[in-house]
Amino acid sequence: MYKYRTYHKPKRILVTGGAGFIGSHLCERLLNDGHEVLCLDNFFTGRKENIIHLLNNPRFELIRHDITQPILLEVDWIFNLACPASPVHYQYNPVKTIKVNVLGALHVLGIAKRVKARVMQASTSEVYGDPEIHPQKEDYWGNVNPIGIRSCYDEGKRVAETLFFDYMRQNKVDIKVVRIFNTYGPKMSLNDGRVISNFIVKALKGEDIEIYGDGKQTRSFCYIDDLIEGLIRMMDFEMEVGEFTNDYTKSRLSGFPGPLNLGNPTEIDILSLAKKILDITNSKSKIVHKKAPPDDPRRRCPDISLARKYLEWEPVFSLEEGLRKTIDYFEKIIERQYTKG
Ligand code: NAD
Ligand code: UDP
């Protein structure tokens, strides 16, 4: 049985992007485990509905703030999640996306340096770009287009990682970097634009399911509860701030800042995903094909050996189980919308 290290000691924890999909699940879990939570969000893609049930909790505080602007706060831990994650949303204002990643990282690192907080960056599998190595391991440097329409996100997250490691080496800031692979679950918005929510919503409404390209591109989907457990275990993983070596075999177990892959290693192609969702929802929706967006990665699957070894973590929810829970959620939301007219 996995044992937490200092997690159960109550802490004051800042979650940037706390009203978003992952952030709101994280806030809820941290509150349930006895922590004080500061949820910071500018509500670009986040929603009050995601956290409304937490507002009466005296250990919960909501701060409407844009993390591209500096802010002074006193906290023990910081999870830096603020950044639109769906391609539709991060491409809406690409310059702003770069600002969130770069200025946002500088601001949370500034807080961490000043108050000696531990700070985690929510990085992404997108740092691997369209990978030539499969499955992707943390020591793979990636194959990223620096000037494409996904670059604001991919390169923004890569610079954020660089800043985290430079603050660790230069200022001895206690950092954690996790590379999150495609994650899904309840509380994604109806108009999130990512594949699972798009397919489920279309299937439930009986509308055409649109596959971009031939549907042979693959992804590996992690259910939200599994991801949250991984984020917490990594954050709780004690490190001694000091010399850091990028050679994982030499680094002391206690000195592991990442980067660490968190995701479900079960790979599925997008066409099979569409068929699975049609099957579970018993939907009559048709599958149609649309032009593939530029730079759409062909394959993506995490190698999670490091997470298994250091955190004794691996996903426990199968895709089928996770999809059923997510479909239940969207069914209720759509039903409510119809009732409201
Ligand atoms: P999301 O869009 O639901 O949440 C992002 C949150 O950040 C929203 O609440 C949004 O309002 C907030 N935000 C955006 N810009 C901000 C700003 N300037 N100041 C303050 N708040 C701001 O996305 P998510 O899926 O919850 O992703 C959360 C984090 O995890 C992101 O950093 C994303 O890059 C990373 N990530 C997510 C996935 C995934 O599959 N969900 C995969 C890889 C990485
Ligand atoms: N996709 C699709 N139809 C949709 C949304 C996405 O075929 O309605 C494809 C998209 O082109 C990509 C995959 O599904 O190949 C995953 O897309 P998503 O936006 O969820 O995440 P990302 O590309 O960032 O992994």
Short mmCIF file of C-alpha atoms and ligand atoms in Angstrom, two decimals:
data_model
loop_
_atom_site.label_atom_id
_atom_site.label_comp_id
_atom_site.label_asym_id
_atom_site.label_seq_id
_atom_site.Cartn_x
_atom_site.Cartn_y
_atom_site.Cartn_z
CA MET A 1 0.00 0.00 0.00
CA TYR A 2 1.40 3.41 -1.02
CA LYS A 3 2.18 5.76 1.89
CA TYR A 4 2.06 9.54 1.57
CA ARG A 5 5.00 11.44 3.02
CA THR A 6 3.89 14.90 4.20
CA TYR A 7 0.62 15.14 2.29
CA HIS A 8 -1.63 14.66 5.30
CA LYS A 9 -0.05 17.57 7.19
CA PRO A 10 -2.48 20.45 6.46
CA LYS A 11 -1.06 22.97 4.01
CA ARG A 12 -2.10 26.15 2.27
CA ILE A 13 -2.17 25.29 -1.41
CA LEU A 14 -2.53 27.53 -4.46
CA VAL A 15 -4.11 26.01 -7.56
CA THR A 16 -3.83 28.28 -10.60
CA GLY A 17 -6.44 27.38 -13.20
CA GLY A 18 -8.44 25.96 -10.28
CA ALA A 19 -11.85 26.50 -11.92
CA GLY A 20 -10.92 24.45 -14.98
CA PHE A 21 -11.45 20.77 -15.62
CA ILE A 22 -8.39 19.32 -13.84
CA GLY A 23 -8.04 22.24 -11.41
CA SER A 24 -11.57 21.91 -10.00
CA HIS A 25 -11.11 18.17 -9.35
CA LEU A 26 -7.80 18.93 -7.67
CA CYS A 27 -9.28 21.69 -5.44
CA GLU A 28 -12.04 19.31 -4.35
CA ARG A 29 -9.62 16.51 -3.50
CA LEU A 30 -7.26 18.83 -1.58
CA LEU A 31 -10.15 20.25 0.47
CA ASN A 32 -11.45 16.75 1.20
CA ASP A 33 -8.00 15.84 2.48
CA GLY A 34 -7.99 18.76 4.96
CA HIS A 35 -5.97 21.43 3.15
CA GLU A 36 -6.65 25.13 2.71
CA VAL A 37 -7.08 25.89 -0.99
CA LEU A 38 -6.59 29.14 -2.88
CA CYS A 39 -8.17 28.74 -6.30
CA LEU A 40 -6.88 31.33 -8.76
CA ASP A 41 -8.54 31.67 -12.16
CA ASN A 42 -9.44 34.28 -14.78
CA PHE A 43 -12.37 32.13 -16.06
CA PHE A 44 -11.15 32.04 -19.66
CA THR A 45 -12.05 28.36 -20.00
CA GLY A 46 -12.84 27.65 -16.36
CA ARG A 47 -16.36 27.88 -14.95
CA LYS A 48 -17.94 28.84 -11.63
CA GLU A 49 -20.18 25.75 -11.84
CA ASN A 50 -17.07 23.60 -11.41
CA ILE A 51 -16.32 25.04 -7.98
CA ILE A 52 -19.63 26.51 -6.81
CA HIS A 53 -20.12 23.68 -4.31
CA LEU A 54 -16.79 24.58 -2.67
CA LEU A 55 -17.53 28.26 -2.09
CA ASN A 56 -19.09 27.75 1.36
CA ASN A 57 -16.11 25.84 2.64
CA PRO A 58 -14.14 28.11 5.03
CA ARG A 59 -10.90 26.50 3.83
CA PHE A 60 -11.61 27.51 0.20
CA GLU A 61 -10.82 30.89 -1.30
CA LEU A 62 -11.51 32.00 -4.86
CA ILE A 63 -9.24 34.62 -6.42
CA ARG A 64 -10.22 36.07 -9.80
CA HIS A 65 -6.85 36.94 -11.28
CA ASP A 66 -4.96 36.65 -14.54
CA ILE A 67 -1.67 34.87 -13.87
CA THR A 68 0.06 36.86 -16.63
CA GLN A 69 0.03 39.62 -13.97
CA PRO A 70 2.16 39.30 -10.81
CA ILE A 71 0.51 38.48 -7.49
CA LEU A 72 1.76 38.21 -3.91
CA LEU A 73 0.54 35.18 -1.95
CA GLU A 74 1.82 33.11 0.96
CA VAL A 75 1.43 29.38 0.41
CA ASP A 76 3.19 26.03 1.01
CA TRP A 77 2.46 24.35 -2.32
CA ILE A 78 1.54 25.64 -5.78
CA PHE A 79 0.01 23.63 -8.62
CA ASN A 80 0.38 25.72 -11.77
CA LEU A 81 -2.43 24.63 -14.06
CA ALA A 82 -3.53 27.95 -15.56
CA CYS A 83 -3.53 27.62 -19.35
CA PRO A 84 -6.22 26.68 -21.85
CA ALA A 85 -5.63 23.03 -22.77
CA SER A 86 -7.93 22.39 -25.71
CA PRO A 87 -6.45 23.22 -29.16
CA VAL A 88 -9.55 25.29 -30.04
CA HIS A 89 -9.09 27.45 -26.96
CA TYR A 90 -5.30 27.79 -26.92
CA GLN A 91 -5.30 28.71 -30.62
CA TYR A 92 -7.99 31.36 -30.10
CA ASN A 93 -5.40 33.88 -28.84
CA PRO A 94 -1.99 32.24 -29.38
CA VAL A 95 0.00 35.22 -28.11
CA LYS A 96 -1.94 35.12 -24.85
CA THR A 97 -1.29 31.36 -24.63
CA ILE A 98 2.46 31.99 -24.75
CA LYS A 99 2.08 34.73 -22.14
CA VAL A 100 0.16 32.43 -19.79
CA ASN A 101 2.84 29.78 -20.08
CA VAL A 102 5.88 32.03 -19.81
CA LEU A 103 4.72 34.91 -17.58
CA GLY A 104 2.52 32.54 -15.57
CA ALA A 105 5.51 30.28 -14.89
CA LEU A 106 7.69 33.27 -13.93
CA HIS A 107 5.04 34.53 -11.52
CA VAL A 108 4.45 31.24 -9.72
CA LEU A 109 8.19 30.59 -9.58
CA GLY A 110 8.60 34.09 -8.12
CA ILE A 111 6.10 33.27 -5.36
CA ALA A 112 7.79 29.92 -4.71
CA LYS A 113 11.23 31.55 -4.49
CA ARG A 114 10.03 34.27 -2.13
CA VAL A 115 8.09 32.09 0.32
CA LYS A 116 10.05 28.83 -0.25
CA ALA A 117 7.00 26.98 -1.54
CA ARG A 118 7.07 23.80 -3.59
CA VAL A 119 5.75 24.43 -7.09
CA MET A 120 4.48 22.05 -9.74
CA GLN A 121 4.20 22.81 -13.44
CA ALA A 122 1.41 21.07 -15.36
CA SER A 123 3.36 20.36 -18.52
CA THR A 124 2.10 18.21 -21.33
CA SER A 125 2.75 15.34 -23.71
CA GLU A 126 2.70 18.09 -26.37
CA VAL A 127 6.33 18.84 -25.46
CA TYR A 128 7.10 15.66 -27.45
CA GLY A 129 5.36 17.17 -30.52
CA ASP A 130 4.81 14.58 -33.26
CA PRO A 131 7.03 11.98 -31.61
CA GLU A 132 9.53 9.78 -33.47
CA ILE A 133 10.01 7.61 -30.35
CA HIS A 134 7.20 5.38 -29.17
CA PRO A 135 6.05 5.18 -26.43
CA GLN A 136 7.39 8.51 -25.19
CA LYS A 137 9.90 8.44 -22.33
CA GLU A 138 10.86 11.47 -20.28
CA ASP A 139 14.38 11.61 -21.71
CA TYR A 140 13.08 12.03 -25.28
CA TRP A 141 13.51 15.66 -26.36
CA GLY A 142 10.63 15.76 -28.81
CA ASN A 143 9.90 16.71 -32.37
CA VAL A 144 8.15 20.06 -32.21
CA ASN A 145 7.37 22.55 -34.97
CA PRO A 146 8.40 25.96 -33.58
CA ILE A 147 6.27 28.00 -36.00
CA GLY A 148 3.03 26.03 -36.40
CA ILE A 149 -0.44 26.68 -35.03
CA ARG A 150 0.15 24.35 -32.05
CA SER A 151 3.51 25.96 -31.23
CA CYS A 152 2.09 28.62 -28.88
CA TYR A 153 1.08 25.78 -26.57
CA ASP A 154 3.88 23.26 -27.22
CA GLU A 155 6.74 25.77 -27.15
CA GLY A 156 5.09 27.76 -24.36
CA LYS A 157 5.05 24.63 -22.19
CA ARG A 158 8.64 23.82 -23.19
CA VAL A 159 9.83 27.27 -22.10
CA ALA A 160 7.90 26.87 -18.86
CA GLU A 161 9.78 23.61 -18.21
CA THR A 162 13.07 25.39 -18.92
CA LEU A 163 12.17 28.15 -16.47
CA PHE A 164 11.31 25.61 -13.79
CA PHE A 165 14.63 23.81 -14.14
CA ASP A 166 16.59 27.08 -14.27
CA TYR A 167 14.88 28.33 -11.10
CA MET A 168 15.79 25.03 -9.46
CA ARG A 169 19.45 25.23 -10.50
CA GLN A 170 19.87 28.98 -10.03
CA ASN A 171 17.59 29.70 -7.07
CA LYS A 172 17.18 26.26 -5.46
CA VAL A 173 13.43 26.43 -5.89
CA ASP A 174 11.70 23.16 -5.00
CA ILE A 175 10.12 22.21 -8.33
CA LYS A 176 8.07 19.41 -9.82
CA VAL A 177 7.34 19.02 -13.53
CA VAL A 178 4.71 16.57 -14.73
CA ARG A 179 3.91 15.87 -18.37
CA ILE A 180 0.21 15.15 -18.49
CA PHE A 181 -1.13 13.02 -21.35
CA ASN A 182 -4.73 13.32 -22.63
CA THR A 183 -7.02 13.33 -19.61
CA TYR A 184 -10.82 13.30 -19.58
CA GLY A 185 -13.78 13.03 -17.25
CA PRO A 186 -16.73 14.85 -15.70
CA LYS A 187 -16.56 18.66 -15.55
CA MET A 188 -15.12 19.07 -19.02
CA SER A 189 -17.19 21.77 -20.72
CA LEU A 190 -19.70 20.86 -23.41
CA ASN A 191 -17.79 23.17 -25.76
CA ASP A 192 -14.33 22.12 -24.58
CA GLY A 193 -13.42 21.05 -28.12
CA ARG A 194 -11.30 18.04 -27.17
CA VAL A 195 -12.04 14.71 -28.70
CA ILE A 196 -13.76 12.80 -25.88
CA SER A 197 -16.16 15.57 -24.90
CA ASN A 198 -16.87 16.35 -28.59
CA PHE A 199 -17.67 12.72 -29.42
CA ILE A 200 -19.81 12.13 -26.33
CA VAL A 201 -21.84 15.32 -26.78
CA LYS A 202 -22.44 14.60 -30.49
CA ALA A 203 -23.35 10.98 -29.79
CA LEU A 204 -25.82 11.95 -27.07
CA LYS A 205 -27.41 14.62 -29.28
CA GLY A 206 -27.56 12.28 -32.29
CA GLU A 207 -25.39 14.65 -34.36
CA ASP A 208 -22.57 13.63 -36.74
CA ILE A 209 -19.28 12.68 -35.06
CA GLU A 210 -16.48 14.47 -36.86
CA ILE A 211 -13.15 12.70 -37.19
CA TYR A 212 -10.29 14.93 -38.25
CA GLY A 213 -8.32 13.03 -40.90
CA ASP A 214 -8.44 9.27 -41.35
CA GLY A 215 -8.89 8.53 -37.63
CA LYS A 216 -5.78 6.34 -37.53
CA GLN A 217 -3.96 8.82 -35.27
CA THR A 218 -3.70 7.51 -31.72
CA ARG A 219 -3.98 8.92 -28.21
CA SER A 220 -3.94 7.36 -24.72
CA PHE A 221 -6.67 8.58 -22.41
CA CYS A 222 -6.36 8.87 -18.64
CA TYR A 223 -9.40 9.17 -16.37
CA ILE A 224 -9.34 12.27 -14.18
CA ASP A 225 -9.30 10.49 -10.77
CA ASP A 226 -6.17 8.58 -11.78
CA LEU A 227 -4.45 11.77 -12.87
CA ILE A 228 -5.30 13.61 -9.62
CA GLU A 229 -3.78 10.78 -7.57
CA GLY A 230 -0.63 10.96 -9.70
CA LEU A 231 -0.35 14.74 -9.31
CA ILE A 232 -0.65 14.48 -5.53
CA ARG A 233 1.85 11.63 -5.20
CA MET A 234 4.40 13.51 -7.30
CA MET A 235 3.90 16.73 -5.34
CA ASP A 236 4.25 14.84 -2.06
CA PHE A 237 7.46 13.18 -3.22
CA GLU A 238 10.16 14.72 -1.00
CA MET A 239 13.25 16.13 -2.63
CA GLU A 240 16.41 17.63 -1.28
CA VAL A 241 17.16 20.81 -3.16
CA GLY A 242 20.70 20.64 -4.36
CA GLU A 243 22.70 19.38 -7.28
CA PHE A 244 20.49 17.87 -9.89
CA THR A 245 21.55 15.31 -12.40
CA ASN A 246 19.48 14.53 -15.43
CA ASP A 247 20.61 10.94 -15.29
CA TYR A 248 17.72 9.21 -13.55
CA THR A 249 19.78 6.22 -12.55
CA LYS A 250 22.13 8.45 -10.54
CA SER A 251 19.59 10.85 -9.04
CA ARG A 252 18.70 10.11 -5.44
CA LEU A 253 15.14 8.90 -4.96
CA SER A 254 14.45 11.89 -2.72
CA GLY A 255 15.76 14.31 -5.35
CA PHE A 256 13.33 13.77 -8.19
CA PRO A 257 11.86 16.97 -9.67
CA GLY A 258 10.72 15.31 -12.90
CA PRO A 259 9.89 15.64 -15.65
CA LEU A 260 7.48 12.79 -15.07
CA ASN A 261 4.93 11.36 -17.50
CA LEU A 262 1.41 10.91 -16.11
CA GLY A 263 -1.07 9.22 -18.38
CA ASN A 264 -2.73 5.97 -19.28
CA PRO A 265 -0.51 3.76 -21.44
CA THR A 266 -3.44 2.11 -23.25
CA GLU A 267 -3.32 3.47 -26.79
CA ILE A 268 -6.37 3.73 -29.05
CA ASP A 269 -6.92 5.20 -32.52
CA ILE A 270 -9.50 7.96 -32.88
CA LEU A 271 -11.80 5.96 -35.18
CA SER A 272 -11.99 3.11 -32.64
CA LEU A 273 -12.65 5.67 -29.89
CA ALA A 274 -15.59 7.06 -31.89
CA LYS A 275 -17.02 3.56 -32.39
CA LYS A 276 -16.62 2.76 -28.69
CA ILE A 277 -18.51 5.91 -27.68
CA LEU A 278 -21.29 5.21 -30.21
CA ASP A 279 -21.53 1.71 -28.82
CA ILE A 280 -21.73 2.71 -25.14
CA THR A 281 -24.21 5.52 -25.80
CA ASN A 282 -26.24 3.35 -28.15
CA SER A 283 -26.28 6.31 -30.51
CA LYS A 284 -27.37 6.48 -34.14
CA SER A 285 -24.94 9.33 -34.93
CA LYS A 286 -22.97 8.97 -38.17
CA ILE A 287 -19.19 9.16 -38.37
CA VAL A 288 -17.97 11.74 -40.88
CA HIS A 289 -14.41 12.71 -41.79
CA LYS A 290 -13.05 16.25 -41.92
CA LYS A 291 -9.67 17.64 -42.91
CA ALA A 292 -6.95 16.91 -40.34
CA PRO A 293 -5.59 20.01 -38.61
CA PRO A 294 -1.92 20.87 -39.28
CA ASP A 295 0.72 19.27 -37.03
CA ASP A 296 -1.78 16.85 -35.49
CA PRO A 297 0.50 14.25 -33.79
CA ARG A 298 0.08 10.79 -35.34
CA ARG A 299 0.82 8.71 -32.24
CA ARG A 300 0.91 9.40 -28.56
CA CYS A 301 1.40 7.03 -25.65
CA PRO A 302 3.27 7.53 -22.37
CA ASP A 303 5.98 5.32 -20.98
CA ILE A 304 5.08 5.47 -17.27
CA SER A 305 7.90 3.34 -15.86
CA LEU A 306 9.21 6.27 -13.79
CA ALA A 307 5.82 6.95 -12.20
CA ARG A 308 5.45 3.24 -11.49
CA LYS A 309 8.91 3.09 -9.92
CA TYR A 310 8.98 6.30 -7.89
CA LEU A 311 5.31 6.85 -7.05
CA GLU A 312 3.98 3.30 -7.30
CA TRP A 313 1.37 4.92 -9.52
CA GLU A 314 -0.49 3.61 -12.50
CA PRO A 315 -4.01 4.23 -13.75
CA VAL A 316 -6.72 1.99 -12.32
CA PHE A 317 -9.69 3.08 -14.46
CA SER A 318 -10.11 1.35 -17.82
CA LEU A 319 -11.18 3.48 -20.80
CA GLU A 320 -14.58 1.78 -20.76
CA GLU A 321 -15.17 2.62 -17.05
CA GLY A 322 -13.98 6.19 -17.44
CA LEU A 323 -16.10 6.74 -20.54
CA ARG A 324 -19.23 5.44 -18.78
CA LYS A 325 -18.70 7.87 -15.88
CA THR A 326 -18.08 10.75 -18.28
CA ILE A 327 -21.10 9.86 -20.41
CA ASP A 328 -23.31 9.81 -17.27
CA TYR A 329 -22.09 13.32 -16.47
CA PHE A 330 -22.76 14.72 -19.95
CA GLU A 331 -26.16 13.02 -20.08
CA LYS A 332 -27.20 14.90 -16.94
CA ILE A 333 -25.84 18.23 -18.21
CA ILE A 334 -27.59 17.91 -21.58
CA GLU A 335 -30.83 16.79 -19.93
CA ARG A 336 -30.69 19.86 -17.67
CA GLN A 337 -30.15 22.10 -20.70
CA TYR A 338 -33.18 20.62 -22.47
CA THR A 339 -35.34 20.98 -19.34
CA LYS A 340 -34.30 24.62 -19.09
CA GLY A 341 -35.22 25.00 -22.76
P1 NAD B 1 -8.98 23.88 -18.72
O1 NAD B 1 -8.98 24.77 -19.91
O2 NAD B 1 -10.25 23.25 -18.30
O3 NAD B 1 -8.40 24.64 -17.45
C1 NAD B 1 -7.47 25.68 -17.53
C2 NAD B 1 -7.84 26.71 -16.49
O4 NAD B 1 -6.88 27.79 -16.53
C3 NAD B 1 -9.21 27.36 -16.74
O5 NAD B 1 -9.94 27.41 -15.55
C4 NAD B 1 -8.87 28.75 -17.25
O6 NAD B 1 -9.88 29.70 -17.00
C5 NAD B 1 -7.59 29.03 -16.48
N1 NAD B 1 -6.76 30.05 -17.10
C6 NAD B 1 -6.42 30.17 -18.40
N2 NAD B 1 -5.68 31.27 -18.58
C7 NAD B 1 -5.51 31.85 -17.37
C8 NAD B 1 -4.85 33.01 -16.90
N3 NAD B 1 -4.19 33.82 -17.74
N4 NAD B 1 -4.90 33.31 -15.59
C9 NAD B 1 -5.58 32.53 -14.72
N5 NAD B 1 -6.24 31.41 -15.10
C10 NAD B 1 -6.20 31.07 -16.41
O7 NAD B 1 -7.86 22.77 -19.00
P2 NAD B 1 -7.45 21.49 -18.16
O8 NAD B 1 -7.68 20.32 -19.01
O9 NAD B 1 -8.04 21.55 -16.82
O10 NAD B 1 -5.87 21.69 -18.08
C11 NAD B 1 -5.24 22.21 -16.92
C12 NAD B 1 -3.73 22.20 -17.12
O11 NAD B 1 -3.26 20.89 -17.40
C13 NAD B 1 -3.29 23.09 -18.28
O12 NAD B 1 -2.09 23.74 -17.91
C14 NAD B 1 -3.00 22.10 -19.39
O13 NAD B 1 -2.01 22.57 -20.27
C15 NAD B 1 -2.52 20.89 -18.61
N6 NAD B 1 -2.76 19.66 -19.38
C16 NAD B 1 -4.02 19.15 -19.52
C17 NAD B 1 -4.21 18.00 -20.27
C18 NAD B 1 -5.57 17.38 -20.43
O14 NAD B 1 -5.69 16.41 -21.18
N7 NAD B 1 -6.61 17.83 -19.79
C19 NAD B 1 -3.12 17.39 -20.90
C20 NAD B 1 -1.86 17.96 -20.76
C21 NAD B 1 -1.68 19.08 -19.98
N1 UDP B 2 -10.22 15.01 -32.99
C1 UDP B 2 -11.23 14.58 -33.85
N2 UDP B 2 -12.47 15.13 -33.72
C2 UDP B 2 -12.78 16.04 -32.78
C3 UDP B 2 -11.76 16.50 -31.91
C4 UDP B 2 -10.49 15.96 -32.05
O1 UDP B 2 -11.00 13.73 -34.71
O2 UDP B 2 -13.96 16.46 -32.71
C5 UDP B 2 -8.88 14.42 -33.11
C6 UDP B 2 -7.74 15.42 -33.19
O3 UDP B 2 -7.48 15.78 -34.53
C7 UDP B 2 -6.60 14.63 -32.57
C8 UDP B 2 -7.29 13.77 -31.52
O4 UDP B 2 -8.65 13.71 -31.90
O5 UDP B 2 -6.00 13.80 -33.52
C9 UDP B 2 -7.17 14.32 -30.10
O6 UDP B 2 -7.57 15.67 -30.13
P1 UDP B 2 -7.71 16.59 -28.84
O7 UDP B 2 -8.03 17.96 -29.31
O8 UDP B 2 -8.62 15.94 -27.87
O9 UDP B 2 -6.27 16.55 -28.14
P2 UDP B 2 -4.76 16.67 -28.66
O10 UDP B 2 -4.73 16.74 -30.15
O11 UDP B 2 -4.25 17.93 -28.03
O12 UDP B 2 -4.15 15.45 -28.15
#
